[in-house]
Amino acid sequence: MLDRDGYRPNVGIVLVNSRDEVFWGKRVREHSWQFPQGGIKRGESPEQAMFRELHEEVGLRPEHVRIVGRTRDWLRYDVPEHWVRREWRGHYRGQKQIWFLLRLVGRDCDVDLRASEKPEFDARRWNDYWVPLDAVIEFKREVYSLALNELSRVLFHRGEPRPGLPDASRYLRGRTRARHRHVEAPLDPAERPHADEAGHGGPGLTERVNES
């Protein structure tokens, strides 16, 4: 489902625990880590899609989380043309996303990566909130920066940085080096490489457009 401008509606989820660490999942049989996210189906609201994706990918239900905030408007990114399948070129431009900030109020053991028949992740970890942008695939960096900055104003009381952390805006622009574990470049399901292209990166990757 594309809008009139060629963007696929999508939701992204920033899930934080009691230490304000964010959830990262590793794609099944891949070496890429990302936030949970997925497409909005026809007839769904962004919130409905978010709860569906949360259960499908992370195994959590509405009673396990509390909505802390969401981005006010759609955040868009364009996918480079050479990453788009030929049959979609000229129609598909990229993704538009509403990002939700969720607080885990359940237990860590409530997370279940095998809640669906087709798991998205096969490993998980909690990382510091401020993710270094050099760990994010290049054409998504602005969206990640915008989402994390906007949501931080809710999480950290109008964006005031926590003691001991570098200034958020400088950190997200990549002007300081990461002080925590490196996170590999997140890839949306729509940007997954073909089997014969996996691991090579670069122009060989294609944008996979689907409704999941």
mmCIF file of C-alpha atoms in Angstrom:
data_model
loop_
_atom_site.group_PDB
_atom_site.id
_atom_site.type_symbol
_atom_site.label_atom_id
_atom_site.label_comp_id
_atom_site.label_asym_id
_atom_site.label_seq_id
_atom_site.Cartn_x
_atom_site.Cartn_y
_atom_site.Cartn_z
ATOM 1 C CA MET A 1 0.000 0.000 0.000
ATOM 2 C CA LEU A 2 1.535 3.261 -1.194
ATOM 3 C CA ASP A 3 0.238 6.787 -0.742
ATOM 4 C CA ARG A 4 -0.207 9.154 -3.654
ATOM 5 C CA ASP A 5 3.387 10.343 -3.304
ATOM 6 C CA GLY A 6 4.847 6.848 -3.426
ATOM 7 C CA TYR A 7 5.564 6.309 0.276
ATOM 8 C CA ARG A 8 4.644 3.144 2.162
ATOM 9 C CA PRO A 9 2.996 3.838 5.567
ATOM 10 C CA ASN A 10 5.006 2.273 8.375
ATOM 11 C CA VAL A 11 5.430 2.347 12.152
ATOM 12 C CA GLY A 12 8.659 2.271 14.130
ATOM 13 C CA ILE A 13 8.971 1.286 17.792
ATOM 14 C CA VAL A 14 11.464 2.577 20.328
ATOM 15 C CA LEU A 15 11.002 0.308 23.345
ATOM 16 C CA VAL A 16 12.782 1.359 26.548
ATOM 17 C CA ASN A 17 13.288 -0.503 29.811
ATOM 18 C CA SER A 18 13.501 0.882 33.344
ATOM 19 C CA ARG A 19 17.103 2.020 32.683
ATOM 20 C CA ASP A 20 16.062 3.951 29.544
ATOM 21 C CA GLU A 21 17.923 1.456 27.385
ATOM 22 C CA VAL A 22 16.409 0.690 23.980
ATOM 23 C CA PHE A 23 15.525 -2.701 22.539
ATOM 24 C CA TRP A 24 17.410 -3.872 19.462
ATOM 25 C CA GLY A 25 16.614 -7.058 17.554
ATOM 26 C CA LYS A 26 18.896 -8.991 15.215
ATOM 27 C CA ARG A 27 17.286 -10.016 11.944
ATOM 28 C CA VAL A 28 16.874 -13.768 11.508
ATOM 29 C CA ARG A 29 19.975 -15.301 9.893
ATOM 30 C CA GLU A 30 21.424 -11.848 9.260
ATOM 31 C CA HIS A 31 24.045 -9.687 10.937
ATOM 32 C CA SER A 32 21.887 -6.558 11.092
ATOM 33 C CA TRP A 33 20.226 -5.043 14.160
ATOM 34 C CA GLN A 34 17.243 -2.707 14.154
ATOM 35 C CA PHE A 35 14.286 -1.293 16.030
ATOM 36 C CA PRO A 36 11.001 -3.191 15.598
ATOM 37 C CA GLN A 37 8.999 -1.762 12.725
ATOM 38 C CA GLY A 38 6.582 -2.742 9.998
ATOM 39 C CA GLY A 39 3.979 -1.657 7.497
ATOM 40 C CA ILE A 40 0.511 -0.352 8.272
ATOM 41 C CA LYS A 41 -2.155 -2.551 6.727
ATOM 42 C CA ARG A 42 -5.181 -1.129 4.980
ATOM 43 C CA GLY A 43 -7.781 -0.095 7.541
ATOM 44 C CA GLU A 44 -5.341 -0.010 10.482
ATOM 45 C CA SER A 45 -4.507 3.051 12.521
ATOM 46 C CA PRO A 46 -0.821 3.634 13.317
ATOM 47 C CA GLU A 47 -1.463 2.600 16.936
ATOM 48 C CA GLN A 48 -3.184 -0.623 15.894
ATOM 49 C CA ALA A 49 -0.327 -1.436 13.540
ATOM 50 C CA MET A 50 2.181 -0.692 16.293
ATOM 51 C CA PHE A 51 0.577 -3.132 18.750
ATOM 52 C CA ARG A 52 0.324 -5.803 16.044
ATOM 53 C CA GLU A 53 3.977 -5.411 15.082
ATOM 54 C CA LEU A 54 5.007 -5.306 18.747
ATOM 55 C CA HIS A 55 3.446 -8.713 19.352
ATOM 56 C CA GLU A 56 4.553 -10.261 16.065
ATOM 57 C CA GLU A 57 8.176 -9.182 16.397
ATOM 58 C CA VAL A 58 8.760 -8.905 20.153
ATOM 59 C CA GLY A 59 5.958 -10.994 21.681
ATOM 60 C CA LEU A 60 4.681 -8.186 23.897
ATOM 61 C CA ARG A 61 1.013 -7.312 24.359
ATOM 62 C CA PRO A 62 -0.572 -3.942 25.238
ATOM 63 C CA GLU A 63 -0.567 -4.765 28.953
ATOM 64 C CA HIS A 64 3.222 -5.198 28.867
ATOM 65 C CA VAL A 65 3.933 -1.630 27.713
ATOM 66 C CA ARG A 66 2.877 1.956 28.220
ATOM 67 C CA ILE A 67 2.808 4.483 25.387
ATOM 68 C CA VAL A 68 5.078 7.354 26.424
ATOM 69 C CA GLY A 69 4.848 9.341 23.210
ATOM 70 C CA ARG A 70 4.863 9.301 19.424
ATOM 71 C CA THR A 71 6.169 11.481 16.670
ATOM 72 C CA ARG A 72 3.767 14.240 15.777
ATOM 73 C CA ASP A 73 3.994 13.871 12.015
ATOM 74 C CA TRP A 74 5.099 11.325 9.435
ATOM 75 C CA LEU A 75 8.864 11.025 9.043
ATOM 76 C CA ARG A 76 9.900 10.117 5.512
ATOM 77 C CA TYR A 77 12.970 8.712 3.869
ATOM 78 C CA ASP A 78 13.658 8.106 0.200
ATOM 79 C CA VAL A 79 15.235 4.852 -0.925
ATOM 80 C CA PRO A 80 18.014 5.186 -3.531
ATOM 81 C CA GLU A 81 16.682 4.141 -6.936
ATOM 82 C CA HIS A 82 19.226 1.378 -7.398
ATOM 83 C CA TRP A 83 17.822 -0.294 -4.246
ATOM 84 C CA VAL A 84 14.256 -0.356 -5.628
ATOM 85 C CA ARG A 85 13.014 -3.320 -7.622
ATOM 86 C CA ARG A 86 12.666 -2.504 -11.293
ATOM 87 C CA GLU A 87 8.911 -3.091 -11.359
ATOM 88 C CA TRP A 88 8.444 -0.481 -8.608
ATOM 89 C CA ARG A 89 10.689 2.219 -10.027
ATOM 90 C CA GLY A 90 8.781 5.355 -10.864
ATOM 91 C CA HIS A 91 6.087 4.504 -8.286
ATOM 92 C CA TYR A 92 7.816 3.666 -5.017
ATOM 93 C CA ARG A 93 9.852 6.380 -3.298
ATOM 94 C CA GLY A 94 10.388 5.073 0.224
ATOM 95 C CA GLN A 95 8.767 4.892 3.650
ATOM 96 C CA LYS A 96 6.811 7.304 5.804
ATOM 97 C CA GLN A 97 6.812 6.413 9.469
ATOM 98 C CA ILE A 98 5.106 7.219 12.744
ATOM 99 C CA TRP A 99 7.451 6.361 15.617
ATOM 100 C CA PHE A 100 6.164 5.278 19.033
ATOM 101 C CA LEU A 101 8.070 5.458 22.304
ATOM 102 C CA LEU A 102 7.026 2.626 24.626
ATOM 103 C CA ARG A 103 7.971 1.905 28.216
ATOM 104 C CA LEU A 104 8.258 -1.770 29.177
ATOM 105 C CA VAL A 105 6.111 -2.209 32.287
ATOM 106 C CA GLY A 106 6.110 -5.988 32.141
ATOM 107 C CA ARG A 107 9.077 -8.232 32.807
ATOM 108 C CA ASP A 108 12.053 -8.750 30.564
ATOM 109 C CA CYS A 109 11.079 -12.411 30.274
ATOM 110 C CA ASP A 110 7.773 -11.340 28.675
ATOM 111 C CA VAL A 111 9.755 -10.659 25.501
ATOM 112 C CA ASP A 112 9.256 -13.598 23.126
ATOM 113 C CA LEU A 113 10.972 -13.528 19.756
ATOM 114 C CA ARG A 114 9.078 -16.658 18.682
ATOM 115 C CA ALA A 115 5.580 -15.317 19.228
ATOM 116 C CA SER A 116 4.767 -15.528 15.516
ATOM 117 C CA GLU A 117 5.158 -18.325 12.983
ATOM 118 C CA LYS A 118 7.709 -16.284 11.057
ATOM 119 C CA PRO A 119 10.004 -14.573 13.592
ATOM 120 C CA GLU A 120 11.715 -11.350 12.561
ATOM 121 C CA PHE A 121 14.512 -11.558 15.143
ATOM 122 C CA ASP A 122 16.667 -14.385 16.454
ATOM 123 C CA ALA A 123 18.562 -12.374 19.111
ATOM 124 C CA ARG A 124 18.011 -9.236 21.163
ATOM 125 C CA ARG A 125 19.834 -6.803 23.410
ATOM 126 C CA TRP A 126 19.364 -3.532 25.289
ATOM 127 C CA ASN A 127 21.482 -0.576 24.169
ATOM 128 C CA ASP A 128 21.955 2.993 25.359
ATOM 129 C CA TYR A 129 19.291 5.322 23.965
ATOM 130 C CA TRP A 130 21.664 7.443 21.929
ATOM 131 C CA VAL A 131 22.567 5.232 18.996
ATOM 132 C CA PRO A 132 25.602 6.303 16.941
ATOM 133 C CA LEU A 133 24.430 7.245 13.474
ATOM 134 C CA ASP A 134 27.353 5.555 11.778
ATOM 135 C CA ALA A 135 25.645 2.307 12.842
ATOM 136 C CA VAL A 136 22.491 3.156 10.858
ATOM 137 C CA ILE A 137 22.162 2.602 7.132
ATOM 138 C CA GLU A 138 22.882 5.948 5.484
ATOM 139 C CA PHE A 139 19.531 6.831 3.921
ATOM 140 C CA LYS A 140 17.726 6.180 7.230
ATOM 141 C CA ARG A 141 20.001 8.292 9.399
ATOM 142 C CA GLU A 142 17.959 11.473 9.212
ATOM 143 C CA VAL A 143 14.749 9.647 10.184
ATOM 144 C CA TYR A 144 16.470 7.930 13.112
ATOM 145 C CA SER A 145 17.916 11.265 14.222
ATOM 146 C CA LEU A 146 14.572 13.045 13.959
ATOM 147 C CA ALA A 147 12.663 10.272 15.748
ATOM 148 C CA LEU A 148 15.134 9.827 18.603
ATOM 149 C CA ASN A 149 15.478 13.565 19.148
ATOM 150 C CA GLU A 150 11.735 14.202 19.120
ATOM 151 C CA LEU A 151 10.986 11.295 21.450
ATOM 152 C CA SER A 152 13.842 12.213 23.777
ATOM 153 C CA ARG A 153 12.001 15.411 24.689
ATOM 154 C CA VAL A 154 9.322 13.221 26.243
ATOM 155 C CA LEU A 155 11.618 10.604 27.738
ATOM 156 C CA PHE A 156 14.277 12.951 29.112
ATOM 157 C CA HIS A 157 12.056 15.906 30.029
ATOM 158 C CA ARG A 158 12.222 18.191 26.984
ATOM 159 C CA GLY A 159 15.439 16.687 25.710
ATOM 160 C CA GLU A 160 17.665 17.543 28.638
ATOM 161 C CA PRO A 161 20.630 15.128 28.394
ATOM 162 C CA ARG A 162 21.215 12.703 31.234
ATOM 163 C CA PRO A 163 24.307 13.259 33.385
ATOM 164 C CA GLY A 164 27.344 11.604 31.855
ATOM 165 C CA LEU A 165 25.980 11.515 28.310
ATOM 166 C CA PRO A 166 27.175 13.773 25.497
ATOM 167 C CA ASP A 167 24.862 16.401 24.079
ATOM 168 C CA ALA A 168 22.169 14.557 22.125
ATOM 169 C CA SER A 169 22.184 16.720 18.995
ATOM 170 C CA ARG A 170 25.960 16.476 18.632
ATOM 171 C CA TYR A 171 25.915 12.745 19.269
ATOM 172 C CA LEU A 172 23.231 11.989 16.711
ATOM 173 C CA ARG A 173 25.010 14.059 14.090
ATOM 174 C CA GLY A 174 28.026 11.862 14.527
ATOM 175 C CA ARG A 175 30.343 14.557 15.907
ATOM 176 C CA THR A 176 31.312 12.440 18.877
ATOM 177 C CA ARG A 177 32.392 8.833 18.956
ATOM 178 C CA ALA A 178 30.168 6.174 20.473
ATOM 179 C CA ARG A 179 31.013 5.164 24.029
ATOM 180 C CA HIS A 180 28.995 1.989 24.010
ATOM 181 C CA ARG A 181 28.613 -1.186 22.017
ATOM 182 C CA HIS A 182 28.484 -0.857 18.259
ATOM 183 C CA VAL A 183 25.176 -1.672 16.577
ATOM 184 C CA GLU A 184 25.205 -2.949 13.029
ATOM 185 C CA ALA A 185 23.290 -1.115 10.313
ATOM 186 C CA PRO A 186 19.539 -1.659 10.763
ATOM 187 C CA LEU A 187 17.697 -2.786 7.638
ATOM 188 C CA ASP A 188 13.949 -2.677 7.163
ATOM 189 C CA PRO A 189 12.325 -5.819 5.705
ATOM 190 C CA ALA A 190 11.739 -3.764 2.574
ATOM 191 C CA GLU A 191 15.489 -3.283 2.140
ATOM 192 C CA ARG A 192 16.623 -6.858 2.673
ATOM 193 C CA PRO A 193 19.088 -8.164 0.061
ATOM 194 C CA HIS A 194 18.399 -11.161 -2.156
ATOM 195 C CA ALA A 195 20.009 -14.391 -1.004
ATOM 196 C CA ASP A 196 22.689 -14.192 -3.670
ATOM 197 C CA GLU A 197 23.459 -10.588 -2.711
ATOM 198 C CA ALA A 198 23.582 -10.953 1.061
ATOM 199 C CA GLY A 199 26.773 -9.750 2.618
ATOM 200 C CA HIS A 200 27.942 -7.756 -0.383
ATOM 201 C CA GLY A 201 26.125 -4.457 0.231
ATOM 202 C CA GLY A 202 26.399 -1.505 -2.111
ATOM 203 C CA PRO A 203 24.384 -1.068 -5.300
ATOM 204 C CA GLY A 204 23.582 -4.783 -5.517
ATOM 205 C CA LEU A 205 20.960 -4.464 -2.762
ATOM 206 C CA THR A 206 17.347 -3.919 -3.794
ATOM 207 C CA GLU A 207 14.387 -2.448 -1.962
ATOM 208 C CA ARG A 208 11.819 -5.170 -1.317
ATOM 209 C CA VAL A 209 8.304 -3.717 -1.211
ATOM 210 C CA ASN A 210 5.745 -5.774 0.718
ATOM 211 C CA GLU A 211 2.920 -5.356 3.205
ATOM 212 C CA SER A 212 4.499 -7.087 6.222
#
